[in-house]
mmCIF file of C-alpha atoms in Angstrom:
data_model
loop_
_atom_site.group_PDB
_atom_site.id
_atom_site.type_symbol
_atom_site.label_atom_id
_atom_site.label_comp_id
_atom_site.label_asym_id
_atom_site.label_seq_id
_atom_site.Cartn_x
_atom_site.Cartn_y
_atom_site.Cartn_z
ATOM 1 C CA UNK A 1 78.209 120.611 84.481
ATOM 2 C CA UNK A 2 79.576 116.886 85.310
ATOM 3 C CA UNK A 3 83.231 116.104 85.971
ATOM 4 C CA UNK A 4 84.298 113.982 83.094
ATOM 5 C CA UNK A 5 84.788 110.623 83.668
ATOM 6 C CA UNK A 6 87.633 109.777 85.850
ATOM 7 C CA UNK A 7 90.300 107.815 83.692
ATOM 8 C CA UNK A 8 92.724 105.923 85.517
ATOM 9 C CA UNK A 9 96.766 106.338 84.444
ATOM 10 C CA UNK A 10 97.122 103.944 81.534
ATOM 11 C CA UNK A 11 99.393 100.529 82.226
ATOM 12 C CA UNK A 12 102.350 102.404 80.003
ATOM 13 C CA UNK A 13 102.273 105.253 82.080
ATOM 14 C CA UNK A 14 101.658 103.182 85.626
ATOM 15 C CA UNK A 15 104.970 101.354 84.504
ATOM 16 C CA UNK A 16 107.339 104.093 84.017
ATOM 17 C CA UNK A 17 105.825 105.444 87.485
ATOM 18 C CA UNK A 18 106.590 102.223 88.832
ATOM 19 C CA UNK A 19 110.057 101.785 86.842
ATOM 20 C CA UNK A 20 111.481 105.567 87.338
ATOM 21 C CA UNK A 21 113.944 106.319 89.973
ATOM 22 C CA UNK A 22 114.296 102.001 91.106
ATOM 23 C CA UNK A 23 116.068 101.617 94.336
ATOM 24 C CA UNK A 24 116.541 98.050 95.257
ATOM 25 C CA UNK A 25 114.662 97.074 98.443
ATOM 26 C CA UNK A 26 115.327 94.331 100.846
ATOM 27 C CA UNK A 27 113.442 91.169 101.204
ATOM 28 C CA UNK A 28 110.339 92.816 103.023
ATOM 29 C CA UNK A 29 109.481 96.481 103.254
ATOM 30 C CA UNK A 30 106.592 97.886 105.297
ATOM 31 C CA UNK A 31 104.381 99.610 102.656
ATOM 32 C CA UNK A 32 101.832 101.193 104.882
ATOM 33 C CA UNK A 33 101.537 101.106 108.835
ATOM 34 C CA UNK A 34 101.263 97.307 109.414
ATOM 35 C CA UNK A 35 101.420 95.715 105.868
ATOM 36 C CA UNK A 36 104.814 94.877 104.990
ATOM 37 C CA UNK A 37 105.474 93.360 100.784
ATOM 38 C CA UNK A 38 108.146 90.859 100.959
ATOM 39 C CA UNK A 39 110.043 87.469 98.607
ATOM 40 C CA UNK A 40 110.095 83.544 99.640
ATOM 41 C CA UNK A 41 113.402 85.171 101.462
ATOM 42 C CA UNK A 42 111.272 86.656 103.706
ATOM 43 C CA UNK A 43 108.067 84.534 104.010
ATOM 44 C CA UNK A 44 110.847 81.558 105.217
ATOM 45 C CA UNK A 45 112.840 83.995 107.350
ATOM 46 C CA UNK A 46 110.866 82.715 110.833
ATOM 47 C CA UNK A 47 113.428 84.574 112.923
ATOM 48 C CA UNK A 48 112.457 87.505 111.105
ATOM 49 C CA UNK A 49 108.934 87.861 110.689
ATOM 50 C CA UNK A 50 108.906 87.063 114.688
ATOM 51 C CA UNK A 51 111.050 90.343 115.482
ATOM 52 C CA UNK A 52 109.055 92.156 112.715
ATOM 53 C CA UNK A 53 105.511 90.807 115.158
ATOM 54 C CA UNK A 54 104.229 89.367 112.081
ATOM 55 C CA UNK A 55 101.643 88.037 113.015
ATOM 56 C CA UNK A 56 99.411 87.091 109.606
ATOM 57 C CA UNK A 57 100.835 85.906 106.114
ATOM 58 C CA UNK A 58 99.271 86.392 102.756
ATOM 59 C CA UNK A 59 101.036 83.264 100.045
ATOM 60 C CA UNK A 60 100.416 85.169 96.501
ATOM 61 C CA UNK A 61 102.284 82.560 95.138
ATOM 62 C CA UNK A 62 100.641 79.550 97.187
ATOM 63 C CA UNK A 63 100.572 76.173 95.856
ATOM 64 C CA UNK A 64 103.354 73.317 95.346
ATOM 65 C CA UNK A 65 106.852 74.212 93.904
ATOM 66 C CA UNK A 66 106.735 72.634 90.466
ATOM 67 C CA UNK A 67 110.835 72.368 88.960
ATOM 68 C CA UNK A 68 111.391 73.293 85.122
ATOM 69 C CA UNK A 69 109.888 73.723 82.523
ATOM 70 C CA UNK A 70 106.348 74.030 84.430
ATOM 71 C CA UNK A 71 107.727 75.762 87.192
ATOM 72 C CA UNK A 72 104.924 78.265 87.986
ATOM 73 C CA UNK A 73 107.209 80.067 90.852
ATOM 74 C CA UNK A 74 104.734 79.193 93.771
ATOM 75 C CA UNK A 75 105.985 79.595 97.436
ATOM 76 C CA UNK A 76 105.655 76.511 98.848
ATOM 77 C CA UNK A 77 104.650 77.683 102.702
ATOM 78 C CA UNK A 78 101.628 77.341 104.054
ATOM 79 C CA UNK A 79 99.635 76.758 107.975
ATOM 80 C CA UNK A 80 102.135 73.788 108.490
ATOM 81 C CA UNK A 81 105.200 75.607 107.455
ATOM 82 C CA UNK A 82 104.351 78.075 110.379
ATOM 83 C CA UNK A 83 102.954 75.678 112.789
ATOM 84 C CA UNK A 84 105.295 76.678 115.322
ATOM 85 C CA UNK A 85 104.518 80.767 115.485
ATOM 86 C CA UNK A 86 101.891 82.202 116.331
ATOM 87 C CA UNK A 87 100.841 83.351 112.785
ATOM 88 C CA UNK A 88 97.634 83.045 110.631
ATOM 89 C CA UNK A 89 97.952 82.063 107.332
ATOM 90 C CA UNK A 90 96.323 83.308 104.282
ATOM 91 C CA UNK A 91 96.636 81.484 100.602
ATOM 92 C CA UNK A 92 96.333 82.681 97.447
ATOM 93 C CA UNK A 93 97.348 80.313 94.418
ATOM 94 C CA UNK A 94 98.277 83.299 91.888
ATOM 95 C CA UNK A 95 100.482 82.605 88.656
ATOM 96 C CA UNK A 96 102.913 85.878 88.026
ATOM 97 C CA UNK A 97 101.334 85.807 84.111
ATOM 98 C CA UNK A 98 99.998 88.252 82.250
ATOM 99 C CA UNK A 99 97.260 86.565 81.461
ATOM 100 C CA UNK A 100 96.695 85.213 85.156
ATOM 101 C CA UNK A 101 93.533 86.597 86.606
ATOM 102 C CA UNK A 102 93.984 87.916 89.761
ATOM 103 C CA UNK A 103 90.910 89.930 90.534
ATOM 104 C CA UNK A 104 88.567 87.728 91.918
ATOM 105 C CA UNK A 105 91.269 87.397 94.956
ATOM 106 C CA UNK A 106 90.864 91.584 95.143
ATOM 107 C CA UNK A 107 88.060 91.690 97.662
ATOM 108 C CA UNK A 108 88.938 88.619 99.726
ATOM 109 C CA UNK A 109 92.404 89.141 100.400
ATOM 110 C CA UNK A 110 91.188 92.831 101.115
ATOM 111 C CA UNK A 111 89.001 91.559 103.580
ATOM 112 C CA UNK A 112 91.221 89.898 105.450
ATOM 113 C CA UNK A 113 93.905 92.347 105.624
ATOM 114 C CA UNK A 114 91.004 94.736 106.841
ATOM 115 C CA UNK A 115 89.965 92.190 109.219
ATOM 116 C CA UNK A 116 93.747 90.738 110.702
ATOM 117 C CA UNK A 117 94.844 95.017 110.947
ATOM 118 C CA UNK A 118 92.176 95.505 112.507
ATOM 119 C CA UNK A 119 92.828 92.722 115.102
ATOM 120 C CA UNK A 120 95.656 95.376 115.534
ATOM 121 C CA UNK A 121 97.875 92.449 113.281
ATOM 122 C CA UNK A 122 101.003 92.923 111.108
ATOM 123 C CA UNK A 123 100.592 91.454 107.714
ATOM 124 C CA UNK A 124 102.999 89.765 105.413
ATOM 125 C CA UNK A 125 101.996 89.914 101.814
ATOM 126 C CA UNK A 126 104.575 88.251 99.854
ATOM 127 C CA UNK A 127 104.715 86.147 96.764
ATOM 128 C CA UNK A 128 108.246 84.846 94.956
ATOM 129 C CA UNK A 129 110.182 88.266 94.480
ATOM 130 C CA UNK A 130 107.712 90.397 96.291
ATOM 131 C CA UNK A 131 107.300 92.406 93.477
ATOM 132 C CA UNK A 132 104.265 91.476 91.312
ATOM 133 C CA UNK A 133 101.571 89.402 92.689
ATOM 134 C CA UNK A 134 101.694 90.823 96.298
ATOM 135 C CA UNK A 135 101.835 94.330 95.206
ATOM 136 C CA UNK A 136 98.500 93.716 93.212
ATOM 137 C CA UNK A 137 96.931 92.516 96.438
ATOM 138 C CA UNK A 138 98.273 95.168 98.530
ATOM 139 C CA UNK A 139 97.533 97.989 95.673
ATOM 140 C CA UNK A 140 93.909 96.342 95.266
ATOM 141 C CA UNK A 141 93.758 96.223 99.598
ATOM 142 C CA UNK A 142 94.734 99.851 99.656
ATOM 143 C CA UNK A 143 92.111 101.093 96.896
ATOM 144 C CA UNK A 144 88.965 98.971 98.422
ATOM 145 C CA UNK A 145 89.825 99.364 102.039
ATOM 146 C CA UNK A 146 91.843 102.549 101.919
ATOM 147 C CA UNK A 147 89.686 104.549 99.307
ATOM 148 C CA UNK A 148 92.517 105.356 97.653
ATOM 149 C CA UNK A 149 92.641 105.707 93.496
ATOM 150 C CA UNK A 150 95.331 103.103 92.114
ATOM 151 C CA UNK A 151 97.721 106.320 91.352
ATOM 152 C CA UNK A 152 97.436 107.293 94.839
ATOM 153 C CA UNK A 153 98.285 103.869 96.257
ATOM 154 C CA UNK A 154 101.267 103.122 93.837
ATOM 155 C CA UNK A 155 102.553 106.507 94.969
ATOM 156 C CA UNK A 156 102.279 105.425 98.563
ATOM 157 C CA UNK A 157 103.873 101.911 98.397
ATOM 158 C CA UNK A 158 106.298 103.012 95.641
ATOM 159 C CA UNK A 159 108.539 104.937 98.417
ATOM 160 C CA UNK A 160 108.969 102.159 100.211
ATOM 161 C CA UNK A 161 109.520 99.015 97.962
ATOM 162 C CA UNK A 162 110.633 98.528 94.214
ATOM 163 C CA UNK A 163 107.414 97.194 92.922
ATOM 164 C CA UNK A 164 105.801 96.404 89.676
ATOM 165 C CA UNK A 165 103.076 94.451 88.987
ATOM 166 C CA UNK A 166 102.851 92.710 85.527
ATOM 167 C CA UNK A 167 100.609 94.557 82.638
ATOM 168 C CA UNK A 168 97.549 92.325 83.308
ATOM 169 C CA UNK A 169 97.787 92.715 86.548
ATOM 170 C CA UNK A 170 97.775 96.375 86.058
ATOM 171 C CA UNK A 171 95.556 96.607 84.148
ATOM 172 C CA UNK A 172 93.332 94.355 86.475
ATOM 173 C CA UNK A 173 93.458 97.442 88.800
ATOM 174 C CA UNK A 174 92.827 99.623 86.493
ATOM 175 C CA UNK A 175 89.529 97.777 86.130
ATOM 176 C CA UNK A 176 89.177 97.558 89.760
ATOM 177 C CA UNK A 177 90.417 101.572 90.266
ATOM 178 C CA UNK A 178 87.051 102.684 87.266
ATOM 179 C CA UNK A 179 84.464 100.429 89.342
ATOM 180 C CA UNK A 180 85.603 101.804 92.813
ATOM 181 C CA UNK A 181 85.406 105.743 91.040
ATOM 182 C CA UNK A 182 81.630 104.835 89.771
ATOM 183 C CA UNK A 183 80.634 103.946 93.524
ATOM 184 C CA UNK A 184 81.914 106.647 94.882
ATOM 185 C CA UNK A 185 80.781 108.824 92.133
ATOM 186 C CA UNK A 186 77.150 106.880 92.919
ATOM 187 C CA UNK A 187 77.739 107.468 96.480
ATOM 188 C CA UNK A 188 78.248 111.095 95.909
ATOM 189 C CA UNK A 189 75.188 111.641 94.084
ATOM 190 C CA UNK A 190 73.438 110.068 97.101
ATOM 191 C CA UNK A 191 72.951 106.743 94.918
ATOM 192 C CA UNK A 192 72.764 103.310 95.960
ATOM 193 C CA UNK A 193 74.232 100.787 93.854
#
């Protein structure tokens, strides 16, 4: 007998998770020890990120600041902007669209979360709200780093910040939540991929 196959919650039913019980949440919320998901509020805020020992920034909404119609909603920070703190800076140019793909930016930005917490860093993920992009790359950081299933990590950042990604982002980690359960399920089985 074989477990059936593991099914991830569907992007209907990951939004009303997401959507049930909204509290609103400040401009940056730690999410899990070290990683903190905050807005452009935040990500400017230099007085704040220095008493919060920031001491790494993830840009999900890097690029130029483009005014109406095109506007894109990019954060317009970057290694300059924090030139005078002691902080490493991390880009990713990520449009808050539907169709946007985000994915390839999973295992990278995973990486070097992994890699500045591990430096015993505190991370800033943020994008223009802090709602969307960076809790994709958080979510996505917390199911390839953290092993956890994408329920399990939208039940552990949900607590702390009002997030919710947009449906093709979700269901970009839905994707990414089946592919992590067939390695493991591979793993288990004493496979290697």
């Amino acid at each position: 007998y074989t477990d059936p196959p593991y099914e991830p919650p569907s992007v209907s039913e990951l939004q009303d998770f997401l959507l049930a019980d909204r509290r609103p949440t400040g401009h940056v919320n730690e999410v899990w020890p070290n990683v903190y998901i905050g807005n452009e509020v935040a990500a400017r805020d230099k007085g704040s990120l220095h008493s919060l020992g920031i001491t790494h920034v993830v840009n999900a909404a890097h690029g130029p600041s483009t005014p109406p119609p095109k506007c894109c909603f990019h954060v317009n920070t970057g290694p300059r902007f924090y030139r005078d703190m002691n902080v490493d800076y991390y880009g990713v140019e990520a449009d808050d669209a539907t169709e946007f793909i985000l994915s390839p930016f999973f295992y990278p930005t995973a990486r070097y979360l992994r890699a500045a917490l591990a430096a015993g860093g505190k991370v800033l993920v943020h994008c223009l709200m802090g709602v969307s992009r960076s809790a994709t790359l958080v979510l996505a950081f917390l199911m390839i780093v953290e092993g956890l299933t994408l329920r399990e990590a939208a039940a552990a950042v949900r607590p702390h910040r009002d997030i919710c990604p947009n449906p093709g982002f979700l269901q970009q980690l839905r994707i990414l939540d089946m592919s992590l359960e067939r390695e493991r399920r591979r793993r288990q089985r004493g496979q290697t991929p």
